[in-house]
PDB file of N, CA and C in Angstrom:
ATOM      1  N   MET A   8       0.317  -0.935  -0.115  1.00  0.00           N
ATOM      2  CA  MET A   8      -0.005   0.277  -0.618  1.00  0.00           C
ATOM      3  C   MET A   8       0.591   1.009   0.140  1.00  0.00           C
ATOM      4  N   SER A   9       0.972   2.074  -0.546  1.00  0.00           N
ATOM      5  CA  SER A   9       0.459   3.748  -0.648  1.00  0.00           C
ATOM      6  C   SER A   9       0.670   4.620   0.279  1.00  0.00           C
ATOM      7  N   CYS A  10       2.128   5.395   0.538  1.00  0.00           N
ATOM      8  CA  CYS A  10       1.944   6.054   1.753  1.00  0.00           C
ATOM      9  C   CYS A  10       0.731   6.656   1.500  1.00  0.00           C
ATOM     10  N   ARG A  11       0.288   7.266   0.409  1.00  0.00           N
ATOM     11  CA  ARG A  11      -0.705   8.488   0.309  1.00  0.00           C
ATOM     12  C   ARG A  11      -1.915   7.559   0.254  1.00  0.00           C
ATOM     13  N   ARG A  12      -2.125   6.138   0.042  1.00  0.00           N
ATOM     14  CA  ARG A  12      -3.684   5.951   0.186  1.00  0.00           C
ATOM     15  C   ARG A  12      -3.564   5.280   1.784  1.00  0.00           C
ATOM     16  N   ALA A  13      -2.303   4.731   2.054  1.00  0.00           N
ATOM     17  CA  ALA A  13      -2.300   4.563   3.627  1.00  0.00           C
ATOM     18  C   ALA A  13      -3.320   6.116   4.664  1.00  0.00           C
ATOM     19  N   ARG A  14      -2.807   7.413   4.227  1.00  0.00           N
ATOM     20  CA  ARG A  14      -3.222   8.683   4.807  1.00  0.00           C
ATOM     21  C   ARG A  14      -4.480   8.733   4.379  1.00  0.00           C
ATOM     22  N   GLU A  15      -5.084   8.290   2.916  1.00  0.00           N
ATOM     23  CA  GLU A  15      -5.723   8.459   3.002  1.00  0.00           C
ATOM     24  C   GLU A  15      -7.283   7.772   4.025  1.00  0.00           C
ATOM     25  N   GLU A  16      -7.003   6.327   4.114  1.00  0.00           N
ATOM     26  CA  GLU A  16      -7.793   5.244   4.799  1.00  0.00           C
ATOM     27  C   GLU A  16      -7.184   5.702   5.984  1.00  0.00           C
ATOM     28  N   ALA A  17      -6.348   6.351   6.203  1.00  0.00           N
ATOM     29  CA  ALA A  17      -6.226   7.013   8.110  1.00  0.00           C
ATOM     30  C   ALA A  17      -7.387   8.135   8.735  1.00  0.00           C
ATOM     31  N   LEU A  18      -7.981   9.145   7.188  1.00  0.00           N
ATOM     32  CA  LEU A  18      -8.357  10.115   7.102  1.00  0.00           C
ATOM     33  C   LEU A  18      -9.860   9.485   7.562  1.00  0.00           C
ATOM     34  N   GLU A  19      -9.935   8.128   6.480  1.00  0.00           N
ATOM     35  CA  GLU A  19     -11.474   8.303   6.326  1.00  0.00           C
ATOM     36  C   GLU A  19     -11.646   7.628   7.231  1.00  0.00           C
ATOM     37  N   GLN A  20     -11.181   7.040   8.381  1.00  0.00           N
ATOM     38  CA  GLN A  20     -10.218   6.070   9.846  1.00  0.00           C
ATOM     39  C   GLN A  20     -11.494   6.978  10.898  1.00  0.00           C
ATOM     40  N   GLY A  21     -10.429   8.061  10.835  1.00  0.00           N
ATOM     41  CA  GLY A  21     -10.649   9.321  11.826  1.00  0.00           C
ATOM     42  C   GLY A  21     -11.691  10.071  11.863  1.00  0.00           C
ATOM     43  N   ILE A  22     -12.179  10.401  10.383  1.00  0.00           N
ATOM     44  CA  ILE A  22     -13.404  11.107  10.386  1.00  0.00           C
ATOM     45  C   ILE A  22     -14.863  10.557  10.283  1.00  0.00           C
ATOM     46  N   GLY A  23     -14.583   8.987  10.146  1.00  0.00           N
ATOM     47  CA  GLY A  23     -16.033   8.021  10.664  1.00  0.00           C
ATOM     48  C   GLY A  23     -15.715   7.524  12.245  1.00  0.00           C
ATOM     49  N   GLN A  24     -15.079   7.947  12.969  1.00  0.00           N
ATOM     50  CA  GLN A  24     -14.640   7.832  14.497  1.00  0.00           C
ATOM     51  C   GLN A  24     -15.284   9.310  14.758  1.00  0.00           C
ATOM     52  N   GLY A  25     -14.978   9.953  14.243  1.00  0.00           N
ATOM     53  CA  GLY A  25     -15.756  11.514  14.986  1.00  0.00           C
ATOM     54  C   GLY A  25     -17.409  11.512  14.312  1.00  0.00           C
ATOM     55  N   MET A  26     -17.272  10.543  13.591  1.00  0.00           N
ATOM     56  CA  MET A  26     -19.200  10.742  12.708  1.00  0.00           C
ATOM     57  C   MET A  26     -19.848   9.862  14.757  1.00  0.00           C
ATOM     58  N   ASN A  27     -18.380   8.859  14.987  1.00  0.00           N
ATOM     59  CA  ASN A  27     -19.454   7.663  15.327  1.00  0.00           C
ATOM     60  C   ASN A  27     -19.629   8.815  16.631  1.00  0.00           C
ATOM     61  N   ARG A  28     -18.323   9.554  17.317  1.00  0.00           N
ATOM     62  CA  ARG A  28     -19.258   9.935  18.864  1.00  0.00           C
ATOM     63  C   ARG A  28     -19.569  10.602  18.932  1.00  0.00           C
ATOM     64  N   LEU A  29     -19.665  11.866  17.242  1.00  0.00           N
ATOM     65  CA  LEU A  29     -21.254  13.172  17.453  1.00  0.00           C
ATOM     66  C   LEU A  29     -22.282  12.475  17.479  1.00  0.00           C
ATOM     67  N   GLY A  30     -22.165  11.320  16.713  1.00  0.00           N
ATOM     68  CA  GLY A  30     -24.098  10.644  17.018  1.00  0.00           C
ATOM     69  C   GLY A  30     -24.823  10.086  17.723  1.00  0.00           C
ATOM     70  N   ALA A  31     -23.343   9.279  19.177  1.00  0.00           N
ATOM     71  CA  ALA A  31     -23.289   8.834  20.658  1.00  0.00           C
ATOM     72  C   ALA A  31     -24.051  10.282  20.863  1.00  0.00           C
ATOM     73  N   LEU A  32     -23.128  11.340  21.229  1.00  0.00           N
ATOM     74  CA  LEU A  32     -22.922  11.928  21.970  1.00  0.00           C
ATOM     75  C   LEU A  32     -24.706  12.851  21.720  1.00  0.00           C
ATOM     76  N   VAL A  33     -25.040  12.859  20.195  1.00  0.00           N
ATOM     77  CA  VAL A  33     -25.867  13.991  20.057  1.00  0.00           C
ATOM     78  C   VAL A  33     -27.494  12.583  20.307  1.00  0.00           C
ATOM     79  N   ALA A  34     -27.410  11.565  19.844  1.00  0.00           N
ATOM     80  CA  ALA A  34     -28.256  10.981  20.868  1.00  0.00           C
ATOM     81  C   ALA A  34     -28.744  10.690  22.606  1.00  0.00           C
ATOM     82  N   LEU A  35     -27.204  10.886  22.485  1.00  0.00           N
ATOM     83  CA  LEU A  35     -27.518  11.165  24.259  1.00  0.00           C
ATOM     84  C   LEU A  35     -28.096  12.530  25.164  1.00  0.00           C
ATOM     85  N   LEU A  36     -27.428  13.262  23.988  1.00  0.00           N
ATOM     86  CA  LEU A  36     -28.720  14.838  24.769  1.00  0.00           C
ATOM     87  C   LEU A  36     -30.227  14.414  24.007  1.00  0.00           C
ATOM     88  N   LEU A  37     -30.228  13.766  23.131  1.00  0.00           N
ATOM     89  CA  LEU A  37     -31.776  13.517  23.018  1.00  0.00           C
ATOM     90  C   LEU A  37     -32.362  12.813  23.548  1.00  0.00           C
ATOM     91  N   ASN A  38     -32.005  11.186  24.489  1.00  0.00           N
ATOM     92  CA  ASN A  38     -32.401  10.815  25.459  1.00  0.00           C
ATOM     93  C   ASN A  38     -32.452  11.376  26.667  1.00  0.00           C
ATOM     94  N   ALA A  39     -31.700  12.452  26.944  1.00  0.00           N
ATOM     95  CA  ALA A  39     -32.105  13.008  28.532  1.00  0.00           C
ATOM     96  C   ALA A  39     -32.607  14.406  28.284  1.00  0.00           C
ATOM     97  N   GLY A  40     -33.464  14.220  27.229  1.00  0.00           N
ATOM     98  CA  GLY A  40     -34.130  15.364  26.533  1.00  0.00           C
ATOM     99  C   GLY A  40     -33.543  17.188  26.197  1.00  0.00           C
ATOM    100  N   ARG A  41     -32.490  16.965  26.365  1.00  0.00           N
ATOM    101  CA  ARG A  41     -31.512  18.396  26.611  1.00  0.00           C
ATOM    102  C   ARG A  41     -31.148  18.955  24.580  1.00  0.00           C
ATOM    103  N   PHE A  42     -32.345  19.117  24.128  1.00  0.00           N
ATOM    104  CA  PHE A  42     -32.446  19.272  22.798  1.00  0.00           C
ATOM    105  C   PHE A  42     -31.590  20.486  22.217  1.00  0.00           C
ATOM    106  N   ASP A  43     -31.789  21.910  23.166  1.00  0.00           N
ATOM    107  CA  ASP A  43     -30.685  22.527  22.511  1.00  0.00           C
ATOM    108  C   ASP A  43     -29.343  22.676  22.517  1.00  0.00           C
ATOM    109  N   ASP A  44     -29.250  21.674  23.387  1.00  0.00           N
ATOM    110  CA  ASP A  44     -27.331  21.202  23.540  1.00  0.00           C
ATOM    111  C   ASP A  44     -28.158  20.367  22.862  1.00  0.00           C
ATOM    112  N   ALA A  45     -28.528  19.258  21.703  1.00  0.00           N
ATOM    113  CA  ALA A  45     -27.986  18.921  20.559  1.00  0.00           C
ATOM    114  C   ALA A  45     -28.239  20.129  19.473  1.00  0.00           C
ATOM    115  N   LYS A  46     -28.745  21.098  19.599  1.00  0.00           N
ATOM    116  CA  LYS A  46     -28.511  21.704  18.694  1.00  0.00           C
ATOM    117  C   LYS A  46     -27.427  22.362  19.052  1.00  0.00           C
ATOM    118  N   ARG A  47     -27.010  23.239  19.957  1.00  0.00           N
ATOM    119  CA  ARG A  47     -25.543  23.735  20.233  1.00  0.00           C
ATOM    120  C   ARG A  47     -24.660  22.748  19.777  1.00  0.00           C
ATOM    121  N   VAL A  48     -24.174  21.756  20.025  1.00  0.00           N
ATOM    122  CA  VAL A  48     -23.169  21.183  19.010  1.00  0.00           C
ATOM    123  C   VAL A  48     -23.101  20.947  17.818  1.00  0.00           C
ATOM    124  N   SER A  49     -24.450  21.083  17.671  1.00  0.00           N
ATOM    125  CA  SER A  49     -23.936  21.025  15.990  1.00  0.00           C
ATOM    126  C   SER A  49     -23.355  22.455  15.523  1.00  0.00           C
ATOM    127  N   GLU A  50     -23.924  22.966  16.310  1.00  0.00           N
ATOM    128  CA  GLU A  50     -22.972  24.677  15.845  1.00  0.00           C
ATOM    129  C   GLU A  50     -21.797  25.192  16.602  1.00  0.00           C
ATOM    130  N   ASP A  51     -21.440  24.436  18.043  1.00  0.00           N
ATOM    131  CA  ASP A  51     -20.211  25.206  18.688  1.00  0.00           C
ATOM    132  C   ASP A  51     -19.244  24.150  18.777  1.00  0.00           C
ATOM    133  N   ALA A  52     -18.541  23.533  18.307  1.00  0.00           N
ATOM    134  CA  ALA A  52     -17.262  22.583  18.556  1.00  0.00           C
ATOM    135  C   ALA A  52     -16.142  22.903  19.850  1.00  0.00           C
ATOM    136  N   ALA A  53     -16.823  24.405  20.361  1.00  0.00           N
ATOM    137  CA  ALA A  53     -15.589  23.493  21.620  1.00  0.00           C
ATOM    138  C   ALA A  53     -17.039  23.331  22.461  1.00  0.00           C
ATOM    139  N   TYR A  54     -17.801  23.609  22.110  1.00  0.00           N
ATOM    140  CA  TYR A  54     -19.508  23.448  23.288  1.00  0.00           C
ATOM    141  C   TYR A  54     -18.909  21.637  23.703  1.00  0.00           C
ATOM    142  N   ARG A  55     -18.999  21.145  21.820  1.00  0.00           N
ATOM    143  CA  ARG A  55     -19.112  20.217  21.592  1.00  0.00           C
ATOM    144  C   ARG A  55     -18.252  19.361  22.138  1.00  0.00           C
ATOM    145  N   ASP A  56     -16.937  19.541  22.512  1.00  0.00           N
ATOM    146  CA  ASP A  56     -15.752  18.994  22.993  1.00  0.00           C
ATOM    147  C   ASP A  56     -16.010  18.888  23.848  1.00  0.00           C
ATOM    148  N   LYS A  57     -16.685  20.141  24.811  1.00  0.00           N
ATOM    149  CA  LYS A  57     -16.798  19.787  26.419  1.00  0.00           C
ATOM    150  C   LYS A  57     -17.452  19.144  26.323  1.00  0.00           C
ATOM    151  N   LEU A  58     -18.325  19.034  25.787  1.00  0.00           N
ATOM    152  CA  LEU A  58     -19.718  17.224  25.996  1.00  0.00           C
ATOM    153  C   LEU A  58     -19.034  16.358  25.777  1.00  0.00           C
ATOM    154  N   LEU A  59     -18.208  16.413  24.462  1.00  0.00           N
ATOM    155  CA  LEU A  59     -17.884  15.203  24.706  1.00  0.00           C
ATOM    156  C   LEU A  59     -16.732  14.112  25.495  1.00  0.00           C
ATOM    157  N   VAL A  60     -16.385  15.208  26.733  1.00  0.00           N
ATOM    158  CA  VAL A  60     -15.532  14.902  27.441  1.00  0.00           C
ATOM    159  C   VAL A  60     -16.448  14.199  28.701  1.00  0.00           C
ATOM    160  N   GLU A  61     -17.586  15.658  29.488  1.00  0.00           N
ATOM    161  CA  GLU A  61     -18.701  15.487  30.219  1.00  0.00           C
ATOM    162  C   GLU A  61     -19.439  14.441  29.944  1.00  0.00           C
ATOM    163  N   PHE A  62     -19.433  13.554  28.875  1.00  0.00           N
ATOM    164  CA  PHE A  62     -20.657  12.848  28.937  1.00  0.00           C
ATOM    165  C   PHE A  62     -19.166  10.958  28.340  1.00  0.00           C
ATOM    166  N   GLY A  63     -18.103  11.588  28.760  1.00  0.00           N
ATOM    167  CA  GLY A  63     -16.810  10.325  28.431  1.00  0.00           C
ATOM    168  C   GLY A  63     -16.833   9.857  26.709  1.00  0.00           C
ATOM    169  N   LEU A  64     -16.854  10.730  26.067  1.00  0.00           N
ATOM    170  CA  LEU A  64     -16.889  10.308  24.437  1.00  0.00           C
ATOM    171  C   LEU A  64     -15.617  10.918  23.748  1.00  0.00           C
ATOM    172  N   GLN A  65     -14.235  11.526  24.743  1.00  0.00           N
ATOM    173  CA  GLN A  65     -13.349  12.258  24.268  1.00  0.00           C
ATOM    174  C   GLN A  65     -12.512  10.886  23.122  1.00  0.00           C
ATOM    175  N   GLY A  66     -12.035  11.587  22.351  1.00  0.00           N
ATOM    176  CA  GLY A  66     -10.780  10.674  21.021  1.00  0.00           C
ATOM    177  C   GLY A  66      -9.888  10.598  22.244  1.00  0.00           C
TER     178      GLY A  66
END
């Protein structure tokens, strides 16, 4: 496998993991009735990072 392809695969894997973490966070927030927080994490990266830590989902 070429270095370029390995980098592309690593990037795809990282994006997938990030999407999974975001999906899990949104599901937890919605299940907890924290609708305003769910909206905010979609717009505010710093707040999203804070809640990822709060819910133990940090990378």
